[in-house]
């Protein structure tokens, strides 16, 4: 409701005979009208900026006779911020004007007769607002107006659930270029993995999800919430994994189990993970046997039949020495030695030593696993009794040393007497005395003598011997110790060694001479070949990554740093220009080294061409001169329509040129630009009328057709394809480093490797100390400086995004740190408004984490060529797909839209239906003819909405053209 002056509250019927309540004023006959209508006090709530949508009709003054001096066709909209309602008090001087409102459509007497309602809709933004509320006021100055509705609203990013975190209603910043960072709260039974964040954009859209919450133990994720695991299921870890069925021999009765409990007689060891089945102790070992000789008793057994469901099986051996009666047993003392040990055995065998010769031993062997100690009843064992009462009818006589040398010892012995069995052979066992018996060697012989070789000089060895007969082995003989001789005592072998050394030395020397000669000859040749390598050869050598890779038949880029004298590189690749041929006209920018000017260059054919001149400011040091000229040495190697062309350089001083006088006759600009400090240095390149691509797009926001934008992208891709074919990695592809000429041809510029990054205001220092333009750079290049054509492909994807969003800043106002984090988490820039699906898909392809999966530039160029040849593939916009199809990739056909209403619904612009209809745009054909001015005129005031509508109109136009047989 409104308090009023000469305004009247009138209820009318619309064309469908429905009542409409309006406020009207129509004092068009009298001059100096000043009629105010004021709203009630409007509570601001959380808004910082409000939108006022007015719907009204306005009478055409021409259609009223005799009012030419007094009748007006506009009225004024005002507002006043206050913290409280002022009741009926009203002071116009307190009010601030928002805008003069004019009608796009005014109605005439005839329309009234035909009962046609020409409704106008206008939206205005008011803000920032800081008081608790506001009044709106309408000042009539003599028009014939019916105010049908006033809608006051503000935009917010609505409450949402993302990644198991809830984000509250959030009001965007008044300043539409910055985003509000909002922290999410985890939903019930979820916990933070990385701080969940979203950014609220100016249009009330949520952007860039970062971090997430995950379901707690015992809960699993389903449809954006965490639900308890069902009985019989469990979830032991936080994370977005599903509840699992309880492992074998375990169960869970209730809901939300973090672990399952073991069935009776089954256990979980302390370190068993909850995912593991419950297990039980093993059964005892089986088939215990022994093998006895006079020094060793070897016990052996088979593993248990039931391992209890585990693999951590070990064995313990317990020894008891028993008297004649079985019940007279006691634990064996320390004197017995077990090899390797009596407990915790992992093999099914143990050797027992130092036992008594005439005794009965009982060995109990038990198997154990990780849960054996969880039972408190006696564990079953396997037992065996061994009597050591054995002897040797087959014992041999004494083991005698016949002779010893440095590495060998000869032994012999007397054959056993009283032997009825056939001796198969003898086994001599020996080991170094120092190393005990744990590792020994043995040798077999049929004769009662042996020469043992391979021994160490001056070392004491222990020998013993046993006999093998058809009935088996005898016990070992007692041990005998013999020593080998030392190095010097064996002259014969020493001489032998000397002979070998002399022969080797002579041979080696000969070999050395041959090899030296060989290397001298080939080495000299290589050196000779290197020093003879011409610049052409150098050019054909790819120095990427410091390796010279010959690349036959293809011209490749030569790093100017491989020249000892950088000036030589400049003169090899760039023409020297006599400065008298240059006329500097204007300063057009500033580079790291000095001003950038535009001007004219007189060619040798006496033609004048437009050029840009980069200058090196005075007082430079040699290093700066070298860095400055490096760009020319690089650019001069390229020759491609999409790479900025180098015309030449000025490096020589006036003395060198002989005649430099005409430069002194130039204007102040020359002093500024060319720095006549005796040695002016300049790089002269072709002039690009439209300057850098980013500012060009921002200046012409929404003005190009999709095909024009794709044409630009194609040019850039073709330039970078040329660079990558040349083996050059740009490292700083970004719209700011692309120049645009008057024909909209885009050319790649800004060369110079590391210097490029020094120069780039976007480049930031990384933790590894490099300077990198984070938002444009591939992850592997940020983390470990792995720059390649594949990292250029990533940057190219960002350039695509910049182009399709008309120069929007990638990742908006997010911090570099957040950009890196979000990329790591898999977030990728969404499609810009009005972006064809296929182009966003290509961007996503360029932003693959795995660099080998990114497209090659040659594929990008042919893909874009196909799109240009077949523009209908550009029809599907990402918004259409999101609005209409569940799964991305389904292509929307505009034939689906039978009415303007459907079309506007599909691009989520339904609020403008009446504006289109009121303005007479009632068919798709008529909409396809609309310009951006038309869109503004019908009342679409928000830039974002204008852009969305215009780009959809472009697509619509294309489709209609295509339908009518139009082919690009
Ligand atoms: N700014 C930098 N280089 C340029 C060029 N070649 N043409 C126009 N503007 C530029």
PDB file of C-alpha atoms in Angstrom, residues 44-311:
ATOM      1  CA  UNK A  44      15.803  -4.421   4.423  1.00  0.00           C
ATOM      2  CA  UNK A  45      16.336  -7.851   6.084  1.00  0.00           C
ATOM      3  CA  UNK A  46      19.782  -9.164   5.083  1.00  0.00           C
ATOM      4  CA  UNK A  47      19.979  -7.320   1.783  1.00  0.00           C
ATOM      5  CA  UNK A  48      22.895  -5.079   0.991  1.00  0.00           C
ATOM      6  CA  UNK A  49      21.523  -4.214  -2.404  1.00  0.00           C
ATOM      7  CA  UNK A  50      17.873  -4.420  -3.420  1.00  0.00           C
ATOM      8  CA  UNK A  51      16.251  -4.695  -6.802  1.00  0.00           C
ATOM      9  CA  UNK A  52      13.064  -2.787  -7.611  1.00  0.00           C
ATOM     10  CA  UNK A  53      10.952  -4.192 -10.410  1.00  0.00           C
ATOM     11  CA  UNK A  54       8.225  -1.831 -11.615  1.00  0.00           C
ATOM     12  CA  UNK A  55       5.370  -2.840 -13.871  1.00  0.00           C
ATOM     13  CA  UNK A  56       3.366   0.045 -15.273  1.00  0.00           C
ATOM     14  CA  UNK A  57       1.538   1.408 -18.256  1.00  0.00           C
ATOM     15  CA  UNK A  58       2.104   4.895 -19.610  1.00  0.00           C
ATOM     16  CA  UNK A  59      -0.054   6.886 -21.957  1.00  0.00           C
ATOM     17  CA  UNK A  60       1.449   8.167 -25.237  1.00  0.00           C
ATOM     18  CA  UNK A  61       1.256  12.037 -25.058  1.00  0.00           C
ATOM     19  CA  UNK A  62       0.806  12.212 -28.829  1.00  0.00           C
ATOM     20  CA  UNK A  63      -2.446  10.358 -28.468  1.00  0.00           C
ATOM     21  CA  UNK A  64      -3.920  13.066 -26.171  1.00  0.00           C
ATOM     22  CA  UNK A  65      -4.933  16.290 -27.895  1.00  0.00           C
ATOM     23  CA  UNK A  66      -3.921  19.746 -26.571  1.00  0.00           C
ATOM     24  CA  UNK A  67      -1.312  18.616 -24.062  1.00  0.00           C
ATOM     25  CA  UNK A  68       1.921  19.093 -25.967  1.00  0.00           C
ATOM     26  CA  UNK A  69       3.503  21.448 -23.412  1.00  0.00           C
ATOM     27  CA  UNK A  70       2.324  19.761 -20.275  1.00  0.00           C
ATOM     28  CA  UNK A  71       2.147  16.017 -20.902  1.00  0.00           C
ATOM     29  CA  UNK A  72       5.207  13.957 -19.855  1.00  0.00           C
ATOM     30  CA  UNK A  73       6.207  10.356 -20.660  1.00  0.00           C
ATOM     31  CA  UNK A  74       8.498   9.666 -17.707  1.00  0.00           C
ATOM     32  CA  UNK A  75       8.369   9.600 -13.947  1.00  0.00           C
ATOM     33  CA  UNK A  76      11.087   9.527 -11.294  1.00  0.00           C
ATOM     34  CA  UNK A  77      11.953   6.788  -8.838  1.00  0.00           C
ATOM     35  CA  UNK A  78      13.442   7.797  -5.425  1.00  0.00           C
ATOM     36  CA  UNK A  79      14.487   6.058  -2.222  1.00  0.00           C
ATOM     37  CA  UNK A  80      15.241   7.052   1.338  1.00  0.00           C
ATOM     38  CA  UNK A  81      17.114   4.862   3.848  1.00  0.00           C
ATOM     39  CA  UNK A  82      15.961   5.036   7.476  1.00  0.00           C
ATOM     40  CA  UNK A  83      16.232   2.857  10.541  1.00  0.00           C
ATOM     41  CA  UNK A  84      12.537   3.155  11.381  1.00  0.00           C
ATOM     42  CA  UNK A  85       9.159   3.882   9.910  1.00  0.00           C
ATOM     43  CA  UNK A  86       8.258   7.588   9.760  1.00  0.00           C
ATOM     44  CA  UNK A  87       4.524   7.031   9.658  1.00  0.00           C
ATOM     45  CA  UNK A  88       2.825   9.566   7.447  1.00  0.00           C
ATOM     46  CA  UNK A  89       5.652  12.133   7.614  1.00  0.00           C
ATOM     47  CA  UNK A  90       7.089  12.698   4.145  1.00  0.00           C
ATOM     48  CA  UNK A  91       9.815  15.130   3.114  1.00  0.00           C
ATOM     49  CA  UNK A  92      10.810  14.831  -0.581  1.00  0.00           C
ATOM     50  CA  UNK A  93      14.155  16.547   0.088  1.00  0.00           C
ATOM     51  CA  UNK A  94      15.295  13.509   2.097  1.00  0.00           C
ATOM     52  CA  UNK A  95      14.915  11.261  -0.947  1.00  0.00           C
ATOM     53  CA  UNK A  96      17.677  10.279  -3.374  1.00  0.00           C
ATOM     54  CA  UNK A  97      16.852   9.779  -7.001  1.00  0.00           C
ATOM     55  CA  UNK A  98      17.394   6.272  -8.394  1.00  0.00           C
ATOM     56  CA  UNK A  99      16.477   6.912 -12.018  1.00  0.00           C
ATOM     57  CA  UNK A 100      14.076   8.512 -14.442  1.00  0.00           C
ATOM     58  CA  UNK A 101      11.769   5.796 -15.678  1.00  0.00           C
ATOM     59  CA  UNK A 102      10.584   5.896 -19.231  1.00  0.00           C
ATOM     60  CA  UNK A 103       8.229   3.487 -20.921  1.00  0.00           C
ATOM     61  CA  UNK A 104       9.350   1.335 -23.799  1.00  0.00           C
ATOM     62  CA  UNK A 105       5.751   0.989 -24.830  1.00  0.00           C
ATOM     63  CA  UNK A 106       3.185   3.720 -24.310  1.00  0.00           C
ATOM     64  CA  UNK A 107      -0.480   3.127 -25.041  1.00  0.00           C
ATOM     65  CA  UNK A 108      -2.870   5.197 -27.083  1.00  0.00           C
ATOM     66  CA  UNK A 109      -6.594   5.820 -27.052  1.00  0.00           C
ATOM     67  CA  UNK A 110      -6.927   3.061 -29.632  1.00  0.00           C
ATOM     68  CA  UNK A 111      -5.209   0.537 -27.415  1.00  0.00           C
ATOM     69  CA  UNK A 112      -7.616   1.530 -24.661  1.00  0.00           C
ATOM     70  CA  UNK A 113     -10.489   0.874 -26.990  1.00  0.00           C
ATOM     71  CA  UNK A 114      -9.032  -2.481 -27.960  1.00  0.00           C
ATOM     72  CA  UNK A 115      -8.341  -3.147 -24.281  1.00  0.00           C
ATOM     73  CA  UNK A 116      -4.706  -3.834 -25.051  1.00  0.00           C
ATOM     74  CA  UNK A 117      -2.529  -3.480 -21.983  1.00  0.00           C
ATOM     75  CA  UNK A 118       0.959  -2.318 -22.940  1.00  0.00           C
ATOM     76  CA  UNK A 119       2.743  -3.234 -19.783  1.00  0.00           C
ATOM     77  CA  UNK A 120       6.313  -2.031 -19.174  1.00  0.00           C
ATOM     78  CA  UNK A 121       8.722  -3.742 -16.809  1.00  0.00           C
ATOM     79  CA  UNK A 122      11.769  -1.927 -15.510  1.00  0.00           C
ATOM     80  CA  UNK A 123      14.261  -3.152 -12.916  1.00  0.00           C
ATOM     81  CA  UNK A 124      16.643  -0.892 -11.003  1.00  0.00           C
ATOM     82  CA  UNK A 125      19.326  -1.704  -8.446  1.00  0.00           C
ATOM     83  CA  UNK A 126      19.477   0.255  -5.191  1.00  0.00           C
ATOM     84  CA  UNK A 127      22.434  -0.014  -2.864  1.00  0.00           C
ATOM     85  CA  UNK A 128      24.571  -0.474  -0.951  1.00  0.00           C
ATOM     86  CA  UNK A 129      22.017  -0.074   1.799  1.00  0.00           C
ATOM     87  CA  UNK A 130      23.111   0.018   5.421  1.00  0.00           C
ATOM     88  CA  UNK A 131      20.062   1.316   7.364  1.00  0.00           C
ATOM     89  CA  UNK A 132      17.365  -1.045   8.631  1.00  0.00           C
ATOM     90  CA  UNK A 133      14.955  -0.237   5.846  1.00  0.00           C
ATOM     91  CA  UNK A 134      13.934   2.118   3.113  1.00  0.00           C
ATOM     92  CA  UNK A 135      11.067   3.941   1.485  1.00  0.00           C
ATOM     93  CA  UNK A 136      10.495   4.103  -2.251  1.00  0.00           C
ATOM     94  CA  UNK A 137       8.813   7.123  -3.778  1.00  0.00           C
ATOM     95  CA  UNK A 138       7.446   7.851  -7.240  1.00  0.00           C
ATOM     96  CA  UNK A 139       7.401  11.406  -8.485  1.00  0.00           C
ATOM     97  CA  UNK A 140       4.968  12.180 -11.256  1.00  0.00           C
ATOM     98  CA  UNK A 141       5.769  15.327 -13.232  1.00  0.00           C
ATOM     99  CA  UNK A 142       2.766  15.293 -15.487  1.00  0.00           C
ATOM    100  CA  UNK A 143       2.500  11.853 -17.049  1.00  0.00           C
ATOM    101  CA  UNK A 144      -0.433   9.494 -17.380  1.00  0.00           C
ATOM    102  CA  UNK A 145       0.713   6.462 -15.437  1.00  0.00           C
ATOM    103  CA  UNK A 146      -0.833   3.335 -13.974  1.00  0.00           C
ATOM    104  CA  UNK A 147       1.529   1.595 -11.568  1.00  0.00           C
ATOM    105  CA  UNK A 148       0.510  -2.053 -11.669  1.00  0.00           C
ATOM    106  CA  UNK A 149       3.086  -3.648  -9.390  1.00  0.00           C
ATOM    107  CA  UNK A 150       6.280  -2.911  -7.482  1.00  0.00           C
ATOM    108  CA  UNK A 151       8.389  -5.890  -6.536  1.00  0.00           C
ATOM    109  CA  UNK A 152      11.265  -5.234  -4.126  1.00  0.00           C
ATOM    110  CA  UNK A 153      13.671  -8.115  -3.711  1.00  0.00           C
ATOM    111  CA  UNK A 154      17.271  -9.005  -3.059  1.00  0.00           C
ATOM    112  CA  UNK A 155      19.396 -11.905  -4.246  1.00  0.00           C
ATOM    113  CA  UNK A 156      20.938 -14.550  -2.088  1.00  0.00           C
ATOM    114  CA  UNK A 157      22.733 -17.788  -2.505  1.00  0.00           C
ATOM    115  CA  UNK A 158      20.074 -20.099  -1.055  1.00  0.00           C
ATOM    116  CA  UNK A 159      20.670 -22.616   1.709  1.00  0.00           C
ATOM    117  CA  UNK A 160      22.283 -25.641   0.119  1.00  0.00           C
ATOM    118  CA  UNK A 161      23.828 -28.973   0.956  1.00  0.00           C
ATOM    119  CA  UNK A 162      27.099 -29.832  -0.777  1.00  0.00           C
ATOM    120  CA  UNK A 163      29.610 -32.552   0.004  1.00  0.00           C
ATOM    121  CA  UNK A 164      27.734 -33.380   3.225  1.00  0.00           C
ATOM    122  CA  UNK A 165      28.024 -29.802   4.464  1.00  0.00           C
ATOM    123  CA  UNK A 166      25.222 -27.274   4.778  1.00  0.00           C
ATOM    124  CA  UNK A 167      25.668 -23.720   3.674  1.00  0.00           C
ATOM    125  CA  UNK A 168      23.294 -21.052   4.988  1.00  0.00           C
ATOM    126  CA  UNK A 169      21.410 -18.458   2.970  1.00  0.00           C
ATOM    127  CA  UNK A 170      24.100 -15.961   1.997  1.00  0.00           C
ATOM    128  CA  UNK A 171      23.759 -12.489   0.618  1.00  0.00           C
ATOM    129  CA  UNK A 172      26.293 -11.663  -2.109  1.00  0.00           C
ATOM    130  CA  UNK A 173      28.648  -8.717  -1.851  1.00  0.00           C
ATOM    131  CA  UNK A 174      27.423  -5.428  -3.249  1.00  0.00           C
ATOM    132  CA  UNK A 175      30.577  -5.273  -5.308  1.00  0.00           C
ATOM    133  CA  UNK A 176      29.677  -7.793  -7.979  1.00  0.00           C
ATOM    134  CA  UNK A 177      33.257  -8.731  -8.842  1.00  0.00           C
ATOM    135  CA  UNK A 178      34.121 -10.310  -5.503  1.00  0.00           C
ATOM    136  CA  UNK A 179      32.754 -13.486  -3.996  1.00  0.00           C
ATOM    137  CA  UNK A 180      31.706 -14.233  -0.414  1.00  0.00           C
ATOM    138  CA  UNK A 181      33.582 -17.172   1.076  1.00  0.00           C
ATOM    139  CA  UNK A 182      31.215 -19.321   3.171  1.00  0.00           C
ATOM    140  CA  UNK A 183      32.219 -22.174   5.508  1.00  0.00           C
ATOM    141  CA  UNK A 184      29.865 -25.112   5.546  1.00  0.00           C
ATOM    142  CA  UNK A 185      28.742 -27.072   8.618  1.00  0.00           C
ATOM    143  CA  UNK A 186      28.853 -30.850   8.420  1.00  0.00           C
ATOM    144  CA  UNK A 187      25.482 -32.628   8.391  1.00  0.00           C
ATOM    145  CA  UNK A 188      24.557 -34.931  11.288  1.00  0.00           C
ATOM    146  CA  UNK A 189      26.922 -37.909  11.734  1.00  0.00           C
ATOM    147  CA  UNK A 190      29.497 -36.374   9.382  1.00  0.00           C
ATOM    148  CA  UNK A 191      32.849 -34.806  10.137  1.00  0.00           C
ATOM    149  CA  UNK A 192      35.177 -32.420   8.317  1.00  0.00           C
ATOM    150  CA  UNK A 193      37.791 -33.863   5.988  1.00  0.00           C
ATOM    151  CA  UNK A 194      38.976 -30.513   4.605  1.00  0.00           C
ATOM    152  CA  UNK A 195      37.186 -27.350   5.616  1.00  0.00           C
ATOM    153  CA  UNK A 196      34.098 -27.292   3.378  1.00  0.00           C
ATOM    154  CA  UNK A 197      33.758 -23.953   1.590  1.00  0.00           C
ATOM    155  CA  UNK A 198      31.642 -22.421  -1.142  1.00  0.00           C
ATOM    156  CA  UNK A 199      31.762 -19.016  -2.711  1.00  0.00           C
ATOM    157  CA  UNK A 200      28.608 -16.971  -3.166  1.00  0.00           C
ATOM    158  CA  UNK A 201      28.589 -15.106  -6.508  1.00  0.00           C
ATOM    159  CA  UNK A 202      26.913 -11.793  -7.261  1.00  0.00           C
ATOM    160  CA  UNK A 203      23.933 -13.418  -9.020  1.00  0.00           C
ATOM    161  CA  UNK A 204      23.106 -15.671  -6.101  1.00  0.00           C
ATOM    162  CA  UNK A 205      24.890 -18.711  -7.524  1.00  0.00           C
ATOM    163  CA  UNK A 206      27.109 -20.936  -5.429  1.00  0.00           C
ATOM    164  CA  UNK A 207      30.555 -21.443  -6.986  1.00  0.00           C
ATOM    165  CA  UNK A 208      33.754 -23.428  -6.421  1.00  0.00           C
ATOM    166  CA  UNK A 209      33.049 -26.121  -3.849  1.00  0.00           C
ATOM    167  CA  UNK A 210      36.166 -26.735  -1.748  1.00  0.00           C
ATOM    168  CA  UNK A 211      36.822 -29.290   0.983  1.00  0.00           C
ATOM    169  CA  UNK A 212      34.205 -31.724   2.239  1.00  0.00           C
ATOM    170  CA  UNK A 213      32.649 -33.580   5.142  1.00  0.00           C
ATOM    171  CA  UNK A 214      32.574 -37.351   5.340  1.00  0.00           C
ATOM    172  CA  UNK A 215      30.327 -39.752   7.215  1.00  0.00           C
ATOM    173  CA  UNK A 216      31.539 -40.804  10.683  1.00  0.00           C
ATOM    174  CA  UNK A 217      32.227 -44.411  11.631  1.00  0.00           C
ATOM    175  CA  UNK A 218      29.065 -46.512  11.627  1.00  0.00           C
ATOM    176  CA  UNK A 219      27.406 -44.198   9.062  1.00  0.00           C
ATOM    177  CA  UNK A 220      27.313 -44.227   5.289  1.00  0.00           C
ATOM    178  CA  UNK A 221      26.472 -41.591   2.722  1.00  0.00           C
ATOM    179  CA  UNK A 222      23.163 -41.769   0.905  1.00  0.00           C
ATOM    180  CA  UNK A 223      21.522 -38.922  -1.017  1.00  0.00           C
ATOM    181  CA  UNK A 224      23.576 -36.242   0.693  1.00  0.00           C
ATOM    182  CA  UNK A 225      23.049 -37.460   4.281  1.00  0.00           C
ATOM    183  CA  UNK A 226      24.725 -39.958   6.620  1.00  0.00           C
ATOM    184  CA  UNK A 227      22.677 -43.038   7.594  1.00  0.00           C
ATOM    185  CA  UNK A 228      23.489 -45.660  10.243  1.00  0.00           C
ATOM    186  CA  UNK A 229      24.781 -49.031   9.013  1.00  0.00           C
ATOM    187  CA  UNK A 230      22.104 -51.770   9.165  1.00  0.00           C
ATOM    188  CA  UNK A 231      22.461 -54.725  11.602  1.00  0.00           C
ATOM    189  CA  UNK A 232      24.934 -57.231  10.162  1.00  0.00           C
ATOM    190  CA  UNK A 233      26.907 -54.351   8.593  1.00  0.00           C
ATOM    191  CA  UNK A 234      29.610 -52.028   9.931  1.00  0.00           C
ATOM    192  CA  UNK A 235      31.824 -49.102   8.937  1.00  0.00           C
ATOM    193  CA  UNK A 236      35.063 -48.805  10.844  1.00  0.00           C
ATOM    194  CA  UNK A 237      36.482 -45.658   9.266  1.00  0.00           C
ATOM    195  CA  UNK A 238      35.273 -42.146   8.606  1.00  0.00           C
ATOM    196  CA  UNK A 239      34.967 -41.445   4.907  1.00  0.00           C
ATOM    197  CA  UNK A 240      32.480 -41.735   2.123  1.00  0.00           C
ATOM    198  CA  UNK A 241      32.696 -45.479   1.873  1.00  0.00           C
ATOM    199  CA  UNK A 242      29.708 -47.791   2.196  1.00  0.00           C
ATOM    200  CA  UNK A 243      28.931 -49.933   5.232  1.00  0.00           C
ATOM    201  CA  UNK A 244      30.319 -53.441   4.724  1.00  0.00           C
ATOM    202  CA  UNK A 245      28.913 -56.810   5.643  1.00  0.00           C
ATOM    203  CA  UNK A 246      30.417 -58.135   8.894  1.00  0.00           C
ATOM    204  CA  UNK A 247      33.544 -60.236   8.149  1.00  0.00           C
ATOM    205  CA  UNK A 248      33.305 -64.060   8.618  1.00  0.00           C
ATOM    206  CA  UNK A 249      32.704 -65.256  12.201  1.00  0.00           C
ATOM    207  CA  UNK A 250      31.555 -61.820  13.376  1.00  0.00           C
ATOM    208  CA  UNK A 251      28.205 -60.056  13.777  1.00  0.00           C
ATOM    209  CA  UNK A 252      26.566 -56.725  14.628  1.00  0.00           C
ATOM    210  CA  UNK A 253      23.129 -56.659  16.250  1.00  0.00           C
ATOM    211  CA  UNK A 254      22.375 -52.962  16.430  1.00  0.00           C
ATOM    212  CA  UNK A 255      22.468 -50.138  13.891  1.00  0.00           C
ATOM    213  CA  UNK A 256      25.478 -47.866  13.308  1.00  0.00           C
ATOM    214  CA  UNK A 257      28.151 -50.435  14.185  1.00  0.00           C
ATOM    215  CA  UNK A 258      31.746 -49.276  13.891  1.00  0.00           C
ATOM    216  CA  UNK A 259      33.000 -52.857  14.280  1.00  0.00           C
ATOM    217  CA  UNK A 260      31.477 -56.334  14.316  1.00  0.00           C
ATOM    218  CA  UNK A 261      31.898 -58.597  17.361  1.00  0.00           C
ATOM    219  CA  UNK A 262      33.423 -62.077  17.141  1.00  0.00           C
ATOM    220  CA  UNK A 263      31.338 -65.213  17.436  1.00  0.00           C
ATOM    221  CA  UNK A 264      32.025 -67.523  20.395  1.00  0.00           C
ATOM    222  CA  UNK A 265      35.491 -69.216  20.258  1.00  0.00           C
ATOM    223  CA  UNK A 266      36.633 -66.769  17.590  1.00  0.00           C
ATOM    224  CA  UNK A 267      38.854 -63.822  18.351  1.00  0.00           C
ATOM    225  CA  UNK A 268      40.455 -60.706  16.950  1.00  0.00           C
ATOM    226  CA  UNK A 269      44.090 -60.051  17.846  1.00  0.00           C
ATOM    227  CA  UNK A 270      45.037 -56.619  19.110  1.00  0.00           C
ATOM    228  CA  UNK A 271      46.431 -55.544  15.789  1.00  0.00           C
ATOM    229  CA  UNK A 272      43.834 -57.207  13.581  1.00  0.00           C
ATOM    230  CA  UNK A 273      41.944 -54.608  11.546  1.00  0.00           C
ATOM    231  CA  UNK A 274      38.175 -54.559  12.000  1.00  0.00           C
ATOM    232  CA  UNK A 275      37.843 -55.612   8.358  1.00  0.00           C
ATOM    233  CA  UNK A 276      39.468 -58.959   9.109  1.00  0.00           C
ATOM    234  CA  UNK A 277      37.533 -62.117   9.857  1.00  0.00           C
ATOM    235  CA  UNK A 278      37.543 -63.362  13.465  1.00  0.00           C
ATOM    236  CA  UNK A 279      39.922 -66.301  13.869  1.00  0.00           C
ATOM    237  CA  UNK A 280      40.871 -69.028  16.346  1.00  0.00           C
ATOM    238  CA  UNK A 281      44.061 -70.765  17.534  1.00  0.00           C
ATOM    239  CA  UNK A 282      45.514 -73.454  15.213  1.00  0.00           C
ATOM    240  CA  UNK A 283      45.340 -77.212  15.781  1.00  0.00           C
ATOM    241  CA  UNK A 284      48.654 -78.878  16.906  1.00  0.00           C
ATOM    242  CA  UNK A 285      51.395 -79.789  14.393  1.00  0.00           C
ATOM    243  CA  UNK A 286      51.309 -83.208  12.769  1.00  0.00           C
ATOM    244  CA  UNK A 287      53.750 -85.997  11.850  1.00  0.00           C
ATOM    245  CA  UNK A 288      56.673 -85.115  14.153  1.00  0.00           C
ATOM    246  CA  UNK A 289      59.864 -87.062  13.231  1.00  0.00           C
ATOM    247  CA  UNK A 290      63.504 -86.805  14.254  1.00  0.00           C
ATOM    248  CA  UNK A 291      66.921 -87.404  12.754  1.00  0.00           C
ATOM    249  CA  UNK A 292      69.725 -88.033  15.195  1.00  0.00           C
ATOM    250  CA  UNK A 293      73.493 -88.193  14.940  1.00  0.00           C
ATOM    251  CA  UNK A 294      76.058 -87.869  17.649  1.00  0.00           C
ATOM    252  CA  UNK A 295      76.048 -84.057  17.738  1.00  0.00           C
ATOM    253  CA  UNK A 296      72.684 -83.023  16.356  1.00  0.00           C
ATOM    254  CA  UNK A 297      69.111 -83.963  16.777  1.00  0.00           C
ATOM    255  CA  UNK A 298      66.856 -82.647  14.123  1.00  0.00           C
ATOM    256  CA  UNK A 299      63.116 -82.486  14.734  1.00  0.00           C
ATOM    257  CA  UNK A 300      60.729 -82.058  11.853  1.00  0.00           C
ATOM    258  CA  UNK A 301      56.936 -81.852  11.623  1.00  0.00           C
ATOM    259  CA  UNK A 302      54.043 -80.950   9.293  1.00  0.00           C
ATOM    260  CA  UNK A 303      51.886 -77.830   9.732  1.00  0.00           C
ATOM    261  CA  UNK A 304      48.564 -78.155  11.582  1.00  0.00           C
ATOM    262  CA  UNK A 305      45.475 -79.206   9.657  1.00  0.00           C
ATOM    263  CA  UNK A 306      43.562 -76.133  10.923  1.00  0.00           C
ATOM    264  CA  UNK A 307      45.433 -72.852  10.787  1.00  0.00           C
ATOM    265  CA  UNK A 308      42.546 -71.100  12.590  1.00  0.00           C
ATOM    266  CA  UNK A 309      41.972 -68.808   9.621  1.00  0.00           C
ATOM    267  CA  UNK A 310      45.282 -66.943   9.999  1.00  0.00           C
ATOM    268  CA  UNK A 311      48.734 -66.951   8.475  1.00  0.00           C
TER     269      UNK A 311
END
